[in-house]
XYZ file of N, CA and C in Angstrom:
381
model
N 0.583 -1.284 0.543
C 0.263 -0.160 -0.011
C 1.148 1.520 0.094
N 2.226 0.789 -0.044
C 3.150 2.131 0.552
C 4.176 1.838 -0.991
N 3.494 2.512 -2.356
C 5.048 2.500 -3.644
C 4.741 4.175 -4.100
N 5.692 3.194 -4.780
C 6.610 4.381 -5.055
C 7.243 3.701 -6.531
N 6.134 4.849 -8.237
C 6.422 4.145 -9.231
C 7.534 4.746 -9.858
N 7.867 4.324 -10.425
C 9.585 5.576 -11.094
C 8.763 5.265 -12.968
N 9.026 6.390 -13.050
C 9.434 6.749 -15.235
C 9.419 7.799 -15.754
N 9.550 7.012 -16.891
C 10.037 8.190 -17.904
C 11.731 8.381 -18.241
N 12.540 6.895 -17.998
C 13.660 5.986 -18.364
C 13.697 5.908 -19.689
N 14.323 5.552 -20.056
C 15.012 5.426 -21.513
C 16.418 5.362 -22.350
N 16.404 5.795 -23.447
C 17.490 5.514 -23.971
C 17.747 7.302 -24.853
N 19.104 7.456 -24.427
C 19.150 8.865 -25.304
C 20.751 8.504 -25.050
N 21.234 10.184 -26.028
C 21.500 10.411 -26.744
C 23.314 11.302 -25.714
N 23.911 11.429 -26.001
C 25.345 12.843 -25.284
C 24.293 13.700 -25.244
N 23.858 14.348 -24.278
C 23.995 15.777 -24.965
C 22.922 15.438 -24.795
N 21.985 13.935 -24.370
C 20.521 15.073 -24.559
C 19.406 14.766 -23.143
N 18.634 14.794 -23.064
C 17.576 15.098 -21.565
C 16.399 14.763 -21.064
N 16.332 13.379 -20.495
C 15.530 13.110 -19.759
C 14.277 13.784 -18.005
N 13.155 13.450 -18.504
C 12.663 13.931 -17.049
C 11.977 12.364 -16.521
N 12.234 12.033 -14.981
C 11.523 10.894 -13.855
C 10.819 11.428 -13.439
N 10.442 10.357 -13.538
C 8.568 11.272 -12.828
C 8.277 9.985 -11.510
N 9.036 9.926 -9.884
C 8.362 9.402 -9.159
C 6.733 9.300 -8.708
N 5.536 7.953 -9.162
C 4.093 9.085 -8.395
C 4.416 8.234 -7.226
N 3.786 8.479 -6.005
C 3.739 8.062 -4.757
C 2.012 7.750 -4.590
N 1.997 6.212 -3.503
C 0.320 6.085 -3.265
C 0.597 5.841 -2.384
N -0.373 5.758 -0.895
C -0.495 5.050 0.214
C -0.081 5.931 1.025
N 0.547 7.011 0.304
C 1.102 7.842 2.088
C 0.659 9.520 1.256
N 0.709 9.938 1.454
C 0.814 11.810 1.476
C 2.558 12.381 1.549
N 2.600 12.754 0.236
C 3.851 13.283 0.366
C 4.659 14.100 1.240
N 3.632 15.020 1.305
C 4.180 16.476 2.221
C 4.807 15.795 3.651
N 4.516 14.322 4.340
C 4.710 14.378 5.325
C 6.510 13.566 4.865
N 7.723 13.181 3.848
C 8.363 12.099 3.650
C 9.649 13.416 2.738
N 10.880 12.891 2.822
C 11.724 13.220 2.123
C 11.343 12.951 0.795
N 11.982 12.693 -0.649
C 11.994 12.331 -1.202
C 13.837 12.883 -1.823
N 13.935 10.827 -2.764
C 15.176 11.090 -3.089
C 15.161 10.097 -4.175
N 16.429 10.549 -5.393
C 15.839 9.530 -6.079
C 18.274 9.132 -6.190
N 18.009 7.889 -6.276
C 19.544 7.145 -6.780
C 19.635 6.209 -7.397
N 21.147 5.967 -7.633
C 21.287 5.169 -8.955
C 21.936 4.313 -8.375
N 22.202 3.060 -9.296
C 23.249 1.870 -9.300
C 23.851 1.635 -10.441
N 24.566 1.601 -11.017
C 25.818 1.645 -12.236
C 25.911 0.135 -12.491
N 26.216 -0.722 -12.934
C 26.274 -2.568 -13.358
C 28.358 -1.788 -12.370
N 28.290 -2.752 -11.532
C 29.264 -2.669 -11.105
C 30.018 -1.619 -10.164
N 29.014 -0.519 -10.076
C 29.202 0.171 -8.712
C 28.205 0.079 -7.760
N 28.216 0.797 -6.835
C 27.763 1.145 -5.711
C 26.862 1.437 -5.977
N 25.338 1.538 -5.043
C 24.390 2.946 -5.053
C 24.932 4.029 -5.054
N 24.590 5.028 -4.914
C 24.453 6.789 -4.977
C 23.551 7.119 -4.584
N 23.426 8.574 -4.161
C 22.628 9.162 -3.688
C 22.483 9.930 -5.543
N 21.806 10.983 -6.014
C 22.072 11.724 -6.605
C 21.105 12.835 -6.003
N 20.011 13.295 -6.409
C 19.157 14.733 -5.446
C 17.930 14.139 -4.849
N 18.504 14.666 -3.445
C 16.811 14.429 -2.793
C 16.499 15.660 -2.252
N 15.217 15.167 -1.915
C 14.547 17.220 -1.240
C 14.258 16.446 -0.647
N 13.889 17.643 0.896
C 13.070 17.493 2.551
C 11.547 17.803 2.032
N 11.432 17.237 2.822
C 9.981 17.448 3.311
C 9.217 18.732 4.077
N 10.195 19.039 5.580
C 9.933 20.592 5.660
C 10.412 21.926 5.400
N 11.427 22.564 5.189
C 11.691 22.723 3.827
C 11.879 22.097 2.458
N 11.711 21.715 1.831
C 12.174 21.867 0.611
C 13.519 21.660 0.632
N 14.765 21.919 0.762
C 15.660 22.368 0.411
C 16.215 20.390 -0.504
N 17.224 21.113 -1.345
C 16.998 20.897 -2.179
C 19.003 19.827 -2.391
N 19.686 18.472 -2.382
C 21.061 18.118 -2.232
C 21.266 17.644 -3.682
N 21.859 17.777 -4.625
C 23.089 17.210 -4.878
C 24.008 17.290 -5.174
N 23.892 15.793 -5.275
C 26.071 15.304 -5.660
C 26.128 16.323 -6.361
N 27.697 15.880 -6.533
C 28.520 16.925 -7.839
C 28.838 16.421 -8.940
N 28.403 15.305 -9.014
C 28.706 14.289 -10.216
C 27.468 14.998 -11.285
N 26.594 15.345 -10.513
C 25.165 16.307 -10.768
C 24.259 16.945 -11.157
N 25.456 18.287 -10.512
C 25.026 19.401 -10.189
C 25.081 20.499 -10.760
N 24.108 21.115 -11.744
C 24.428 22.412 -12.626
C 23.308 21.385 -13.769
N 23.047 20.065 -13.568
C 22.968 19.562 -15.293
C 21.035 19.021 -14.989
N 20.864 18.071 -12.897
C 19.914 17.517 -12.668
C 18.991 18.748 -12.079
N 17.646 18.540 -11.794
C 17.012 19.359 -11.397
C 15.681 18.507 -10.473
N 16.118 18.207 -9.286
C 14.604 17.585 -8.795
C 13.871 18.572 -7.935
N 12.628 18.470 -8.030
C 11.691 18.603 -7.833
C 10.062 18.339 -7.255
N 9.135 19.342 -6.970
C 8.060 18.146 -5.780
C 6.985 18.480 -5.998
N 5.834 17.992 -6.896
C 4.246 18.430 -7.233
C 3.718 17.421 -5.468
N 3.721 18.554 -4.828
C 2.802 17.856 -2.971
C 1.485 17.292 -3.934
N 0.507 17.975 -4.616
C -0.976 17.988 -4.810
C -1.245 16.912 -5.394
N -0.365 16.282 -6.398
C -0.168 15.054 -7.331
C 0.631 14.032 -6.809
N 1.107 14.462 -5.925
C 2.482 13.106 -4.625
C 3.162 12.616 -6.230
N 3.698 13.579 -6.818
C 4.652 12.772 -7.722
C 6.199 13.738 -8.056
N 7.136 13.089 -7.823
C 8.259 14.107 -7.888
C 9.335 13.739 -9.372
N 10.192 14.658 -9.614
C 10.723 14.200 -10.949
C 12.016 14.528 -10.749
N 12.980 13.937 -11.434
C 14.224 14.470 -11.738
C 14.695 14.390 -12.841
N 14.265 16.394 -13.600
C 15.337 16.907 -14.511
C 16.296 16.726 -14.724
N 16.894 15.834 -16.506
C 17.674 15.582 -15.967
C 18.472 16.330 -17.032
N 19.107 16.471 -17.138
C 19.843 18.085 -19.038
C 21.113 17.560 -19.251
N 21.254 17.911 -20.234
C 22.992 17.301 -21.096
C 23.398 16.492 -20.717
N 22.857 15.810 -20.096
C 23.526 13.726 -20.113
C 25.147 12.870 -20.325
N 25.215 12.800 -19.930
C 26.968 11.751 -20.018
C 26.317 10.433 -19.686
N 27.490 10.124 -21.015
C 27.263 7.608 -20.184
C 27.171 7.365 -19.080
N 28.121 8.692 -18.774
C 28.607 8.088 -17.084
C 27.332 7.578 -16.280
N 26.078 8.647 -16.557
C 24.337 8.345 -16.089
C 24.248 7.094 -16.653
N 24.637 6.740 -17.312
C 23.911 5.506 -18.079
C 23.769 4.372 -15.944
N 22.275 3.914 -15.596
C 22.188 3.718 -14.375
C 20.820 3.478 -13.636
N 20.494 1.611 -13.545
C 18.782 2.172 -12.971
C 18.959 2.945 -11.946
N 17.640 3.729 -12.116
C 17.870 5.289 -11.449
C 15.787 4.749 -10.672
N 16.222 4.685 -9.306
C 14.790 4.547 -7.994
C 15.158 5.485 -7.079
N 14.001 6.474 -7.202
C 12.991 6.721 -6.267
C 12.926 6.277 -4.455
N 12.636 6.923 -3.212
C 12.747 6.366 -2.557
C 12.095 7.609 -1.613
N 11.685 7.322 -0.584
C 11.519 8.519 0.446
C 10.710 8.030 1.561
N 11.129 8.770 2.674
C 11.404 8.304 4.433
C 10.836 9.527 5.551
N 9.903 9.421 5.939
C 9.638 10.056 7.051
C 9.793 9.768 8.149
N 11.251 10.131 8.188
C 12.283 10.363 9.282
C 11.677 12.176 8.806
N 12.756 13.333 9.288
C 12.792 14.363 9.676
C 14.656 14.321 9.541
N 14.273 14.577 8.275
C 15.569 14.210 7.511
C 15.785 15.729 6.937
N 17.389 15.820 6.685
C 17.763 16.576 5.676
C 18.460 15.690 4.280
N 18.181 16.814 3.070
C 18.466 16.361 1.891
C 19.627 15.719 1.989
N 20.711 16.223 2.342
C 22.456 16.099 2.177
C 22.211 14.848 3.426
N 21.357 15.085 3.669
C 21.532 13.246 4.930
C 21.254 12.540 4.365
N 20.101 12.411 3.360
C 18.936 11.445 3.028
C 19.756 10.781 2.098
N 20.632 11.644 1.288
C 21.329 11.198 -0.309
C 23.016 11.038 0.181
N 22.951 11.702 1.224
C 24.935 10.936 1.227
C 24.215 9.347 1.818
N 24.004 9.491 2.735
C 23.830 8.077 4.049
C 22.628 6.802 2.954
N 21.962 7.894 2.197
C 21.051 6.215 1.325
C 19.849 6.475 2.641
N 19.055 6.888 3.081
C 18.083 7.094 3.843
C 16.359 7.040 3.103
N 16.664 5.662 2.675
C 15.093 5.594 2.488
C 14.634 4.607 2.712
N 13.140 4.439 3.550
C 12.501 3.301 4.594
C 11.614 2.278 2.628
N 10.854 3.372 1.941
C 10.093 3.081 0.422
C 10.747 3.202 0.013
N 10.664 2.189 -0.925
C 11.438 1.947 -2.008
C 11.527 1.885 -3.421
N 11.549 3.074 -4.802
C 10.551 2.606 -5.685
C 11.130 0.643 -6.700
N 10.597 0.570 -8.072
C 11.262 -0.489 -8.931
C 12.112 -0.515 -10.094
N 12.923 0.994 -9.053
C 13.402 1.824 -10.458
C 13.561 1.767 -11.994
N 14.031 2.878 -12.836
C 13.795 3.144 -14.447
C 15.195 2.834 -15.044
N 15.809 1.950 -16.287
C 16.333 1.805 -16.223
C 16.978 3.480 -17.706
N 17.949 3.765 -17.312
C 18.415 5.193 -17.979
C 19.706 4.838 -19.219
N 19.954 5.141 -20.070
C 21.162 4.209 -21.352
C 21.138 6.136 -21.416
N 22.474 6.264 -21.560
C 23.057 7.159 -22.422
C 24.468 7.082 -23.246
N 24.308 6.699 -24.562
C 24.435 6.583 -25.525
C 24.143 6.594 -26.508
N 25.159 7.684 -27.501
C 25.263 6.685 -29.109
C 25.665 5.836 -29.935
């Protein structure tokens, strides 16, 4: 009953753009911090971007800063990750996650503080 469903992944050329969506159900988005994480083959999961529940503060990993934008629409129970200037190294399965704990965006992303996880969506950046 507590679910997160990602969509929007696909195959894009380097320099292209994608917008990922994470629709949550079973709970009200307002009370949760939300994060986007990714895992590439042979690599550990990493926090990409997170947004807090209380202040709406945002955190971005250095590798995506200036290229990715996280946003949330509480009325639609949806979190977005707008990705631009995509690079081959962005190729990974992207997951959204939520935590009901009161936390900062940075803490959630750096320490992978997710209580509920989506199934993931594949992003492939290749020419």
